[in-house]
CSV table of C-alpha atoms in Angstrom, one decimal:
chain,number,residue,atom,x,y,z
A,1,MET,CA,49.0,169.5,-90.1
A,2,ALA,CA,47.0,169.5,-87.1
A,3,SER,CA,46.2,173.7,-87.8
A,4,GLU,CA,44.6,172.0,-91.4
A,5,LYS,CA,43.2,169.1,-89.8
A,6,ILE,CA,41.4,171.9,-86.7
A,7,GLU,CA,39.8,174.1,-89.6
A,8,GLN,CA,38.5,171.0,-91.1
A,9,ASN,CA,37.0,169.5,-88.5
A,10,LYS,CA,35.5,172.9,-87.0
A,11,GLN,CA,33.9,173.8,-90.5
A,12,LEU,CA,32.4,170.0,-90.4
A,13,ILE,CA,30.3,171.1,-86.9
A,14,GLN,CA,28.8,174.3,-88.8
A,15,GLU,CA,27.8,172.1,-91.8
A,16,VAL,CA,26.5,169.7,-90.2
A,17,LEU,CA,24.7,172.4,-87.3
A,18,ASP,CA,23.0,174.0,-90.6
A,19,ALA,CA,20.2,171.2,-91.0
A,20,TYR,CA,19.1,172.0,-87.9
A,21,PRO,CA,16.4,175.3,-87.3
A,22,ALA,CA,17.9,178.1,-85.9
A,23,LYS,CA,17.0,177.5,-81.8
A,24,ALA,CA,18.7,173.9,-82.4
A,25,ALA,CA,21.3,174.8,-83.6
A,26,LYS,CA,22.7,177.7,-80.9
A,27,ARG,CA,22.3,174.7,-77.9
A,28,ARG,CA,24.2,171.8,-80.4
A,29,LYS,CA,26.7,173.9,-80.7
A,30,LYS,CA,28.2,174.7,-76.9
A,31,HIS,CA,27.8,170.5,-77.4
A,32,LEU,CA,30.4,170.0,-80.4
A,33,ASN,CA,34.2,171.5,-80.2
A,34,VAL,CA,37.8,169.8,-81.8
A,35,ILE,CA,40.5,170.3,-80.0
A,36,GLU,CA,43.0,172.5,-80.4
A,37,GLU,CA,46.2,172.2,-78.0
A,38,LYS,CA,46.4,168.2,-76.9
A,39,GLY,CA,45.9,169.0,-72.6
A,40,ALA,CA,44.3,171.9,-72.7
A,41,ASP,CA,39.9,172.5,-72.0
A,42,CYS,CA,38.1,171.4,-74.9
A,43,GLY,CA,35.4,173.5,-73.7
A,44,VAL,CA,32.1,171.7,-74.7
A,45,LYS,CA,29.3,172.4,-72.8
A,46,SER,CA,28.1,169.2,-70.9
A,47,ASN,CA,25.6,167.9,-68.3
A,48,VAL,CA,22.4,169.6,-69.1
A,49,LYS,CA,19.1,169.1,-71.0
A,50,SER,CA,19.1,167.5,-73.9
A,51,VAL,CA,17.5,169.4,-77.1
A,52,PRO,CA,14.1,168.5,-76.9
A,53,GLY,CA,14.0,166.6,-80.1
A,54,VAL,CA,17.4,165.5,-81.2
A,55,MET,CA,17.8,161.7,-80.2
A,56,THR,CA,19.6,160.8,-76.8
A,57,THR,CA,21.4,157.9,-76.4
A,58,ARG,CA,20.9,158.7,-72.9
A,59,GLY,CA,19.3,156.6,-69.7
A,60,CYS,CA,18.0,157.9,-66.8
A,61,ALA,CA,18.7,157.9,-62.9
A,62,PHE,CA,17.5,154.9,-61.8
A,63,ALA,CA,19.0,153.1,-64.8
A,64,GLY,CA,22.4,155.8,-62.7
A,65,ALA,CA,21.9,153.5,-59.9
A,66,LYS,CA,20.3,150.3,-60.0
A,67,GLY,CA,22.2,149.6,-63.3
A,68,VAL,CA,25.4,150.9,-62.6
A,69,VAL,CA,26.4,151.6,-58.9
A,70,TRP,CA,24.1,149.0,-56.2
A,71,GLY,CA,23.4,146.2,-59.3
A,72,PRO,CA,26.6,145.0,-59.6
A,73,VAL,CA,26.5,144.3,-55.3
A,74,LYS,CA,26.4,140.4,-55.8
A,75,ASP,CA,24.3,138.9,-52.6
A,76,MET,CA,22.2,142.1,-51.8
A,77,VAL,CA,18.2,141.7,-53.9
A,78,HIS,CA,17.7,144.9,-55.7
A,79,ILE,CA,14.4,146.0,-56.1
A,80,SER,CA,13.1,147.6,-59.0
A,81,HIS,CA,9.9,149.2,-57.6
A,82,GLY,CA,7.2,150.5,-60.0
A,83,PRO,CA,6.1,150.1,-63.1
A,84,VAL,CA,7.8,145.9,-64.7
A,85,GLY,CA,9.0,147.7,-67.5
A,86,CYS,CA,11.9,150.3,-65.8
A,87,GLY,CA,12.4,147.0,-64.2
A,88,TYR,CA,13.6,144.6,-67.4
A,89,TYR,CA,16.4,147.0,-67.5
A,90,SER,CA,18.0,145.3,-64.9
A,91,TRP,CA,17.4,141.7,-65.9
A,92,ALA,CA,20.7,141.0,-66.7
A,93,GLY,CA,21.1,144.4,-69.1
A,94,ARG,CA,25.0,144.6,-68.0
A,95,ARG,CA,27.6,141.9,-68.0
A,96,ASN,CA,28.9,142.1,-64.3
A,97,TYR,CA,29.9,139.3,-64.0
A,98,TYR,CA,30.1,137.1,-60.3
A,99,ASN,CA,31.2,133.9,-58.2
A,100,GLY,CA,28.7,132.7,-56.5
A,101,VAL,CA,25.8,130.8,-56.9
A,102,THR,CA,22.7,133.0,-59.1
A,103,GLY,CA,19.6,132.2,-55.9
A,104,VAL,CA,21.3,131.0,-52.8
A,105,ASP,CA,23.9,134.1,-52.7
A,106,THR,CA,24.5,135.6,-55.7
A,107,PHE,CA,20.9,137.8,-57.5
A,108,GLY,CA,22.5,139.8,-59.5
A,109,THR,CA,21.1,138.4,-63.2
A,110,MET,CA,17.4,138.4,-61.1
A,111,GLN,CA,14.9,140.9,-61.5
A,112,PHE,CA,13.1,141.7,-58.8
A,113,THR,CA,10.1,144.0,-59.0
A,114,SER,CA,7.4,145.2,-57.1
A,115,ASP,CA,5.1,145.3,-60.7
A,116,PHE,CA,3.1,148.6,-60.5
A,117,GLN,CA,0.1,148.2,-61.6
A,118,GLU,CA,-2.8,151.0,-61.6
A,119,ARG,CA,-4.8,150.5,-57.8
A,120,ASP,CA,-1.1,151.3,-56.7
A,121,ILE,CA,-0.5,154.6,-58.2
A,122,VAL,CA,-3.7,155.2,-57.0
A,123,PHE,CA,-3.4,153.9,-53.1
A,124,GLY,CA,-0.1,153.8,-52.5
A,125,GLY,CA,2.6,150.8,-53.0
A,126,ASP,CA,4.6,150.6,-49.4
A,127,LYS,CA,2.3,148.2,-48.0
A,128,LYS,CA,2.7,146.2,-51.6
A,129,LEU,CA,6.5,147.2,-51.1
A,130,ALA,CA,6.7,145.1,-47.5
A,131,LYS,CA,4.8,141.9,-48.1
A,132,ILE,CA,7.6,141.9,-51.2
A,133,MET,CA,10.5,142.2,-48.6
A,134,ASN,CA,9.1,140.1,-46.3
A,135,GLU,CA,8.8,136.9,-49.3
A,136,ILE,CA,12.6,137.9,-51.1
A,137,GLU,CA,14.1,137.1,-47.1
A,138,GLU,CA,11.6,133.5,-46.9
A,139,LEU,CA,12.6,132.3,-50.7
A,140,PHE,CA,15.6,133.8,-50.1
A,141,PRO,CA,17.4,133.3,-46.7
A,142,LEU,CA,20.5,134.1,-47.8
A,143,ASN,CA,21.0,137.7,-48.9
A,144,ALA,CA,23.2,140.1,-47.2
A,145,GLY,CA,20.5,142.9,-47.8
A,146,ILE,CA,18.1,145.1,-49.9
A,147,THR,CA,18.0,148.0,-51.9
A,148,ILE,CA,15.4,150.0,-53.0
A,149,GLU,CA,15.5,151.6,-56.3
A,150,SER,CA,12.1,154.1,-56.4
A,151,GLU,CA,10.8,154.6,-60.5
A,152,CYS,CA,9.3,157.3,-61.4
A,153,PRO,CA,5.9,156.6,-60.0
A,154,VAL,CA,7.1,156.7,-56.9
A,155,GLY,CA,8.2,159.6,-57.0
A,156,LEU,CA,5.0,160.7,-58.0
A,157,ILE,CA,2.6,159.6,-56.4
A,158,GLY,CA,5.0,160.0,-52.7
A,159,ASP,CA,5.8,156.9,-51.3
A,160,ASP,CA,7.6,156.9,-48.3
A,161,ILE,CA,10.8,154.4,-49.2
A,162,GLU,CA,12.7,155.7,-46.6
A,163,ALA,CA,10.3,154.4,-43.5
A,164,VAL,CA,9.8,151.2,-45.2
A,165,ALA,CA,13.1,150.4,-45.8
A,166,LYS,CA,13.7,151.5,-42.1
A,167,LYS,CA,10.9,149.7,-40.9
A,168,ALA,CA,11.9,146.8,-43.1
A,169,SER,CA,15.4,146.3,-41.5
A,170,LYS,CA,14.1,146.2,-38.4
A,171,GLU,CA,12.4,143.4,-38.9
A,172,LEU,CA,14.8,141.4,-41.0
A,173,ASN,CA,18.0,142.1,-39.0
A,174,LYS,CA,19.5,143.3,-42.4
A,175,PRO,CA,20.2,147.1,-44.6
A,176,VAL,CA,17.8,147.6,-46.3
A,177,VAL,CA,18.5,150.8,-48.4
A,178,PRO,CA,16.1,153.5,-50.4
A,179,VAL,CA,17.3,154.7,-53.2
A,180,ARG,CA,15.4,157.8,-54.7
A,181,CYS,CA,16.5,157.4,-58.2
A,182,GLU,CA,13.6,158.2,-60.2
A,183,GLY,CA,14.1,158.3,-63.7
A,184,PHE,CA,12.9,161.5,-63.6
A,185,ARG,CA,15.7,163.3,-61.4
A,186,GLY,CA,18.3,165.5,-63.9
A,187,VAL,CA,19.3,165.2,-67.0
A,188,SER,CA,20.9,161.4,-67.4
A,189,GLN,CA,22.3,158.8,-65.8
A,190,SER,CA,24.1,160.9,-63.9
A,191,LEU,CA,22.3,161.8,-61.2
A,192,GLY,CA,21.3,158.3,-60.6
A,193,HIS,CA,24.9,157.3,-59.9
A,194,HIS,CA,25.1,160.5,-56.9
A,195,ILE,CA,22.4,159.6,-55.9
A,196,ALA,CA,23.8,156.2,-55.6
A,197,ASN,CA,26.7,158.2,-54.3
A,198,ASP,CA,24.9,159.1,-51.6
A,199,THR,CA,23.4,156.3,-50.4
A,200,VAL,CA,26.0,154.0,-49.8
A,201,ARG,CA,27.3,157.3,-48.0
A,202,ASP,CA,24.6,157.4,-45.9
A,203,TRP,CA,23.1,153.9,-45.0
A,204,VAL,CA,27.0,151.9,-45.0
A,205,TYR,CA,29.6,154.2,-44.1
A,206,GLU,CA,28.6,155.4,-41.7
A,207,PRO,CA,27.6,152.5,-40.1
A,208,SER,CA,30.5,151.3,-40.5
A,209,ALA,CA,32.8,154.3,-39.1
A,210,LYS,CA,30.7,153.0,-35.8
A,211,VAL,CA,32.5,149.6,-35.5
A,212,THR,CA,36.5,149.5,-34.9
A,213,ASN,CA,38.7,146.8,-36.0
A,214,GLU,CA,38.5,144.9,-33.6
A,215,GLU,CA,34.5,144.4,-33.4
A,216,ILE,CA,34.8,143.0,-36.6
A,217,GLY,CA,37.6,141.1,-36.8
A,218,PHE,CA,39.5,143.4,-39.3
A,219,GLU,CA,43.5,142.9,-39.4
A,220,LYS,CA,44.3,146.3,-41.0
A,221,THR,CA,47.4,146.1,-43.5
A,222,PRO,CA,49.9,149.0,-44.9
A,223,TYR,CA,49.0,147.4,-48.2
A,224,ASP,CA,45.8,147.4,-48.0
A,225,VAL,CA,43.4,149.3,-51.0
A,226,SER,CA,39.2,149.5,-52.4
A,227,LEU,CA,38.9,149.6,-55.7
A,228,ILE,CA,36.4,151.3,-56.6
A,229,ALA,CA,33.5,151.3,-59.6
A,230,ASP,CA,34.7,148.8,-61.1
A,231,TYR,CA,31.7,146.7,-62.9
A,232,ASN,CA,34.1,144.1,-63.8
A,233,ILE,CA,32.6,143.9,-66.6
A,234,GLY,CA,33.1,140.6,-68.8
A,235,GLY,CA,35.5,140.2,-66.0
A,236,ASP,CA,37.5,143.2,-65.9
A,237,GLY,CA,37.8,143.9,-62.1
A,238,TRP,CA,39.3,139.9,-61.6
A,239,SER,CA,41.7,141.1,-64.8
A,240,SER,CA,43.0,144.6,-62.6
A,241,ARG,CA,42.5,142.6,-59.2
A,242,LEU,CA,45.1,140.2,-60.9
A,243,LEU,CA,47.5,143.1,-61.8
A,244,LEU,CA,47.4,144.5,-58.0
A,245,ASP,CA,47.5,141.5,-56.7
A,246,GLU,CA,51.2,141.0,-57.8
A,247,ILE,CA,52.9,144.5,-57.1
A,248,GLY,CA,51.5,143.5,-53.1
A,249,LEU,CA,48.5,144.9,-52.4
A,250,ARG,CA,45.1,143.2,-50.6
A,251,VAL,CA,42.6,144.4,-51.7
A,252,VAL,CA,40.3,144.8,-49.4
A,253,SER,CA,36.4,145.8,-51.6
A,254,GLN,CA,36.0,145.5,-54.9
A,255,ALA,CA,33.3,148.4,-55.6
A,256,THR,CA,30.9,147.3,-57.6
A,257,GLY,CA,31.2,144.0,-59.8
A,258,ASP,CA,31.5,141.2,-58.3
A,259,GLY,CA,31.6,142.8,-54.8
A,260,THR,CA,29.3,141.9,-51.4
A,261,TYR,CA,27.3,144.5,-49.1
A,262,ASN,CA,30.8,143.5,-46.6
A,263,GLU,CA,32.6,144.8,-49.2
A,264,VAL,CA,31.0,147.6,-49.0
A,265,PHE,CA,31.7,148.1,-46.2
A,266,MET,CA,35.2,147.1,-45.3
A,267,ALA,CA,36.0,149.7,-48.2
A,268,PRO,CA,37.0,153.0,-46.0
A,269,ARG,CA,38.7,151.0,-43.6
A,270,VAL,CA,41.9,151.1,-46.8
A,271,ASN,CA,44.0,153.2,-47.2
A,272,LEU,CA,44.3,154.5,-50.5
A,273,ASN,CA,41.4,154.1,-53.3
A,274,LEU,CA,42.2,152.8,-56.4
A,275,ILE,CA,39.7,154.5,-58.6
A,276,HIS,CA,38.4,153.4,-62.2
A,277,CYS,CA,34.7,155.1,-63.3
A,278,TYR,CA,35.4,157.7,-62.4
A,279,ARG,CA,32.3,159.7,-63.5
A,280,SER,CA,30.0,157.0,-61.3
A,281,MET,CA,31.7,157.0,-58.2
A,282,ASN,CA,34.4,159.9,-57.4
A,283,TYR,CA,31.5,160.9,-54.7
A,284,ILE,CA,32.1,157.9,-52.9
A,285,CYS,CA,36.0,159.2,-53.3
A,286,ARG,CA,36.0,162.9,-52.0
A,287,TYR,CA,34.2,162.1,-49.9
A,288,MET,CA,35.7,159.6,-47.4
A,289,GLU,CA,39.2,160.8,-48.2
A,290,GLU,CA,37.7,164.9,-46.4
A,291,GLU,CA,35.5,162.6,-43.9
A,292,TYR,CA,39.5,159.8,-43.1
A,293,GLY,CA,41.3,161.0,-44.9
A,294,ILE,CA,41.9,158.4,-47.3
A,295,PRO,CA,43.9,159.9,-50.4
A,296,TRP,CA,42.3,158.2,-54.0
A,297,VAL,CA,43.5,158.2,-57.3
A,298,GLU,CA,42.2,157.6,-60.9
A,299,PHE,CA,44.2,154.3,-62.9
A,300,ASN,CA,43.7,153.7,-65.7
A,301,PHE,CA,44.8,149.5,-67.8
A,302,PHE,CA,43.5,150.5,-70.7
A,303,GLY,CA,46.8,149.1,-73.2
A,304,PRO,CA,50.3,148.1,-71.4
A,305,SER,CA,50.9,152.4,-72.2
A,306,GLN,CA,48.4,153.0,-69.7
A,307,ILE,CA,48.5,150.1,-67.8
A,308,ALA,CA,53.0,150.7,-66.2
A,309,LYS,CA,51.7,154.4,-66.6
A,310,SER,CA,49.4,153.1,-63.5
A,311,LEU,CA,50.8,150.5,-62.1
A,312,ARG,CA,53.8,152.9,-61.1
A,313,LYS,CA,51.2,156.1,-60.3
A,314,ILE,CA,49.4,153.3,-57.8
A,315,ALA,CA,52.4,152.3,-55.7
A,316,SER,CA,54.5,156.0,-55.3
A,317,PHE,CA,51.6,155.8,-52.7
A,318,PHE,CA,53.7,153.0,-51.1
A,319,ASP,CA,56.8,151.7,-49.7
A,320,ASP,CA,59.7,150.7,-52.1
A,321,LYS,CA,58.8,146.7,-51.4
A,322,ILE,CA,56.0,147.8,-53.7
A,323,LYS,CA,57.8,150.1,-56.0
A,324,GLU,CA,60.1,146.9,-57.2
A,325,ASN,CA,57.6,144.2,-57.6
A,326,THR,CA,55.7,147.1,-59.4
A,327,GLU,CA,58.6,147.5,-61.6
A,328,LYS,CA,59.1,143.3,-61.7
A,329,VAL,CA,55.4,143.0,-63.1
A,330,ILE,CA,55.7,145.5,-66.2
A,331,ALA,CA,59.4,143.9,-67.2
A,332,ARG,CA,56.9,139.5,-67.0
A,333,TYR,CA,54.7,141.4,-69.1
A,334,GLN,CA,56.3,143.3,-71.5
A,335,GLU,CA,57.4,140.7,-73.1
A,336,GLN,CA,53.2,138.9,-73.7
A,337,ALA,CA,52.4,143.0,-74.5
A,338,ASP,CA,55.4,143.3,-77.3
A,339,ALA,CA,54.8,139.8,-78.9
A,340,VAL,CA,50.6,141.2,-79.0
A,341,ILE,CA,51.9,144.6,-80.9
A,342,ALA,CA,54.0,142.8,-83.5
A,343,LYS,CA,51.2,139.6,-84.0
A,344,TYR,CA,47.8,142.7,-84.6
A,345,ARG,CA,50.1,146.9,-85.6
A,346,PRO,CA,50.4,145.3,-88.8
A,347,ARG,CA,46.9,144.3,-89.6
A,348,LEU,CA,45.5,147.4,-87.5
A,349,GLU,CA,48.2,150.7,-88.0
A,350,GLY,CA,46.8,153.9,-89.7
A,351,LYS,CA,43.6,152.3,-89.1
A,352,LYS,CA,40.6,155.4,-88.6
A,353,VAL,CA,38.2,155.6,-84.5
A,354,MET,CA,35.2,157.4,-84.0
A,355,MET,CA,34.4,156.3,-80.2
A,356,MET,CA,31.1,157.3,-78.0
A,357,VAL,CA,30.6,155.9,-75.3
A,358,GLY,CA,29.6,156.7,-71.4
A,359,GLY,CA,31.6,156.4,-68.2
A,360,LEU,CA,35.5,156.9,-68.7
A,361,ARG,CA,35.7,154.6,-71.9
A,362,PRO,CA,36.2,158.1,-74.2
A,363,ARG,CA,39.5,158.6,-73.2
A,364,HIS,CA,40.4,155.6,-72.1
A,365,ILE,CA,40.1,153.5,-74.8
A,366,ILE,CA,42.7,155.9,-76.7
A,367,PRO,CA,45.8,154.6,-75.5
A,368,ALA,CA,45.0,151.1,-76.8
A,369,PHE,CA,44.0,152.3,-80.1
A,370,ASP,CA,47.5,153.7,-79.9
A,371,ASP,CA,49.8,151.0,-78.9
A,372,LEU,CA,48.4,148.9,-81.4
A,373,GLY,CA,48.9,152.0,-84.1
A,374,MET,CA,45.0,152.4,-84.9
A,375,GLU,CA,44.3,157.0,-84.1
A,376,VAL,CA,41.1,158.1,-82.6
A,377,ILE,CA,40.0,161.7,-84.6
A,378,GLY,CA,36.1,161.3,-82.9
A,379,THR,CA,35.2,160.8,-78.7
A,380,GLY,CA,32.5,161.9,-76.9
A,381,TYR,CA,29.9,161.3,-74.0
A,382,GLU,CA,26.8,159.8,-72.8
A,383,PHE,CA,26.7,162.0,-69.7
A,384,GLY,CA,30.3,163.7,-69.2
A,385,HIS,CA,31.2,166.3,-66.7
A,386,GLY,CA,33.1,168.9,-67.0
A,387,ASP,CA,36.0,167.8,-65.5
A,388,ASP,CA,35.8,164.9,-68.0
A,389,TYR,CA,35.9,166.3,-71.5
A,390,LYS,CA,39.2,168.2,-69.2
A,391,ARG,CA,40.7,164.0,-69.0
A,392,THR,CA,40.0,164.4,-72.0
A,393,ALA,CA,42.1,166.5,-73.4
A,394,ASP,CA,45.6,164.6,-71.9
A,395,TYR,CA,43.8,161.4,-74.1
A,396,ALA,CA,43.4,162.3,-77.3
A,397,GLN,CA,45.6,164.4,-80.4
A,398,GLU,CA,45.1,168.1,-81.2
A,399,GLY,CA,42.4,167.9,-83.8
A,400,THR,CA,40.3,165.4,-82.3
A,401,LEU,CA,36.6,166.3,-83.4
A,402,ILE,CA,34.9,165.9,-79.7
A,403,TYR,CA,31.4,165.5,-79.2
A,404,ASP,CA,29.3,165.7,-76.3
A,405,ASP,CA,25.0,164.3,-76.1
A,406,VAL,CA,25.3,163.1,-80.0
A,407,SER,CA,22.3,163.3,-81.4
A,408,GLY,CA,22.2,160.3,-83.6
A,409,TYR,CA,21.4,162.3,-87.3
A,410,GLU,CA,24.8,164.4,-85.8
A,411,PHE,CA,26.7,161.1,-85.3
A,412,GLU,CA,26.3,159.4,-88.6
A,413,GLU,CA,27.4,162.8,-90.3
A,414,PHE,CA,30.5,163.1,-89.0
A,415,ALA,CA,31.0,159.1,-89.3
A,416,LYS,CA,30.3,160.0,-93.2
A,417,LYS,CA,32.7,163.5,-93.8
A,418,LEU,CA,35.1,162.0,-91.8
A,419,LYS,CA,35.1,158.0,-93.0
A,420,PRO,CA,36.2,156.2,-90.4
A,421,ASP,CA,37.9,153.0,-90.3
A,422,LEU,CA,36.0,151.6,-87.2
A,423,ILE,CA,32.8,152.8,-84.7
A,424,ALA,CA,33.7,151.9,-80.8
A,425,SER,CA,29.7,153.0,-79.4
A,426,GLY,CA,27.2,151.9,-77.6
A,427,ILE,CA,24.2,148.6,-77.6
A,428,LYS,CA,21.6,151.7,-80.2
A,429,GLU,CA,24.8,152.6,-82.5
A,430,LYS,CA,25.3,149.2,-83.1
A,431,TYR,CA,23.4,147.7,-85.5
A,432,VAL,CA,22.8,151.5,-87.5
A,433,PHE,CA,26.2,151.5,-88.5
A,434,GLN,CA,26.9,148.2,-89.0
A,435,LYS,CA,24.0,148.4,-91.9
A,436,MET,CA,25.7,151.4,-92.8
A,437,GLY,CA,28.2,148.9,-94.3
A,438,MET,CA,30.6,149.9,-91.6
A,439,PRO,CA,32.7,147.5,-88.4
A,440,PHE,CA,31.8,148.5,-85.9
A,441,ARG,CA,32.8,146.8,-81.7
A,442,GLN,CA,30.2,148.0,-79.4
A,443,MET,CA,32.0,149.1,-75.6
A,444,HIS,CA,29.6,149.7,-74.0
A,445,SER,CA,30.5,145.7,-72.0
A,446,TRP,CA,32.9,144.7,-74.8
A,447,ASP,CA,29.7,142.8,-77.6
A,448,TYR,CA,30.5,140.0,-75.5
A,449,SER,CA,34.2,140.1,-74.9
A,450,GLY,CA,37.1,140.7,-72.5
A,451,PRO,CA,37.2,141.5,-69.5
A,452,TYR,CA,39.3,144.5,-71.9
A,453,HIS,CA,41.8,145.5,-68.6
A,454,GLY,CA,45.8,144.3,-68.1
A,455,TYR,CA,48.0,142.6,-69.9
A,456,ASP,CA,45.6,139.5,-70.5
A,457,GLY,CA,42.7,141.5,-71.7
A,458,PHE,CA,44.7,144.2,-74.9
A,459,ALA,CA,45.5,140.8,-76.2
A,460,ILE,CA,41.5,140.1,-76.2
A,461,PHE,CA,41.0,143.9,-77.3
A,462,ALA,CA,44.0,144.2,-79.9
A,463,ARG,CA,42.2,140.3,-81.5
A,464,ASP,CA,39.2,141.6,-81.1
A,465,MET,CA,39.4,144.9,-83.1
A,466,ASP,CA,41.4,142.7,-85.5
A,467,LEU,CA,37.3,140.9,-85.8
A,468,ALA,CA,35.9,144.2,-86.2
A,469,LEU,CA,37.6,146.0,-89.1
A,470,ASN,CA,38.7,142.3,-91.4
A,471,SER,CA,36.6,140.0,-91.3
A,472,PRO,CA,35.5,139.2,-94.5
A,473,THR,CA,32.4,139.8,-94.0
A,474,TRP,CA,32.7,143.6,-95.4
A,475,ASN,CA,32.9,142.6,-99.1
A,476,LEU,CA,29.6,141.6,-98.9
A,477,ILE,CA,28.6,145.7,-98.4
A,478,LYS,CA,30.3,148.3,-98.1
A,479,ALA,CA,30.2,152.0,-96.8
A,480,PRO,CA,28.4,154.6,-98.2
A,481,TRP,CA,31.7,156.9,-99.8
A,482,LYS,CA,32.7,153.3,-100.4
A,483,GLN,CA,30.1,152.5,-102.9
A,484,ALA,CA,29.7,153.0,-106.9
A,485,LYS,CA,28.8,156.1,-108.0
């Protein structure tokens, strides 16, 4: 059965490619494949330029640095340095929940931009940038620091934002971090993640390493951990932290969702780094392992099967006390998880899903669907790398269609041929598929719901999938393959 499915999907890929000119088809063929053996590399090409003229859902380096990594650090002011249009992306663009008073000690949903005009392109924006930072300090004195995320024109005209940042930092006596993440850098937002990680290393971690625990009054314990690359979408980070607290660990740093500058500063002092979104911050975890000897582990808190597995993997780095607590926590939540599955699995059993998202979701969410009896028949990344696809093969079943940087045409054609019951993708695809009469869940920021992490999050996830699939709305509109001929 699996071999038949593999051959059918390979044939489907060829049929879709036949619509392209020969050169485009040759390039796109490398990005489409089928998992032939669970756990084996699916062999798709990734992290290269999109084919010109073929629609892509990728973002830019500015989006990766500002919108993902630095933006959720809540008590810092993040300046979009360039035209206001790019800055608009950062104005409450993601649902990075945080505790605090907006405009007083937290600034995550506020937009700060240098609003480049023609004169700034001609004469440079350095003086304007310095003036803005002085105004920020006057208006928002409780900010913990400033980051400067440069947009395309800044790189093209050669503004020296590093020099401006160093001068401002001395004058304000606060950290000012220049992030040279012009949108034209790299092939997607992925390079923006890397650039942002490098600035965290150079402007935060290296200064942190020069200060001793005694100097800052930090009392280290054997159970100190850092929660890295959980951006608290819809409260995900809070759900993750709840479980870590319950098994007896102390989360010293939550970076960067609902995180502060000080928490980022403290990260190099922990015993273990726990990384959620591998793609966006594995770089900084590797750095801390090499520089400070801090081990790191990727975890998955989507669905009860993976939650239990991840908790045990995390506990294996600690003593018997943590291991015993972990088993107690898993046992305590098992009844709740069983009740959720008993309620929703009969309504969702056998439903087919196609995914295409960024970050870790194309693989990490698969087990949550599995726990509900749903089948993921296709998945792929907007900006994944080769190691992302290798990890995906550990989750996906044989015969699963894999697509990298899938174009709008490809995604629609795959959906028409594979006839999924649900599309789980990003905001750019949401209304296309809904107009096709297909149930859809926006999996970039949980469609204004969440959290989806942890046991409590799994209950919300199951409910949302049920609402999407079994809404009576779909009686009013039909998918193309369900319409009468």
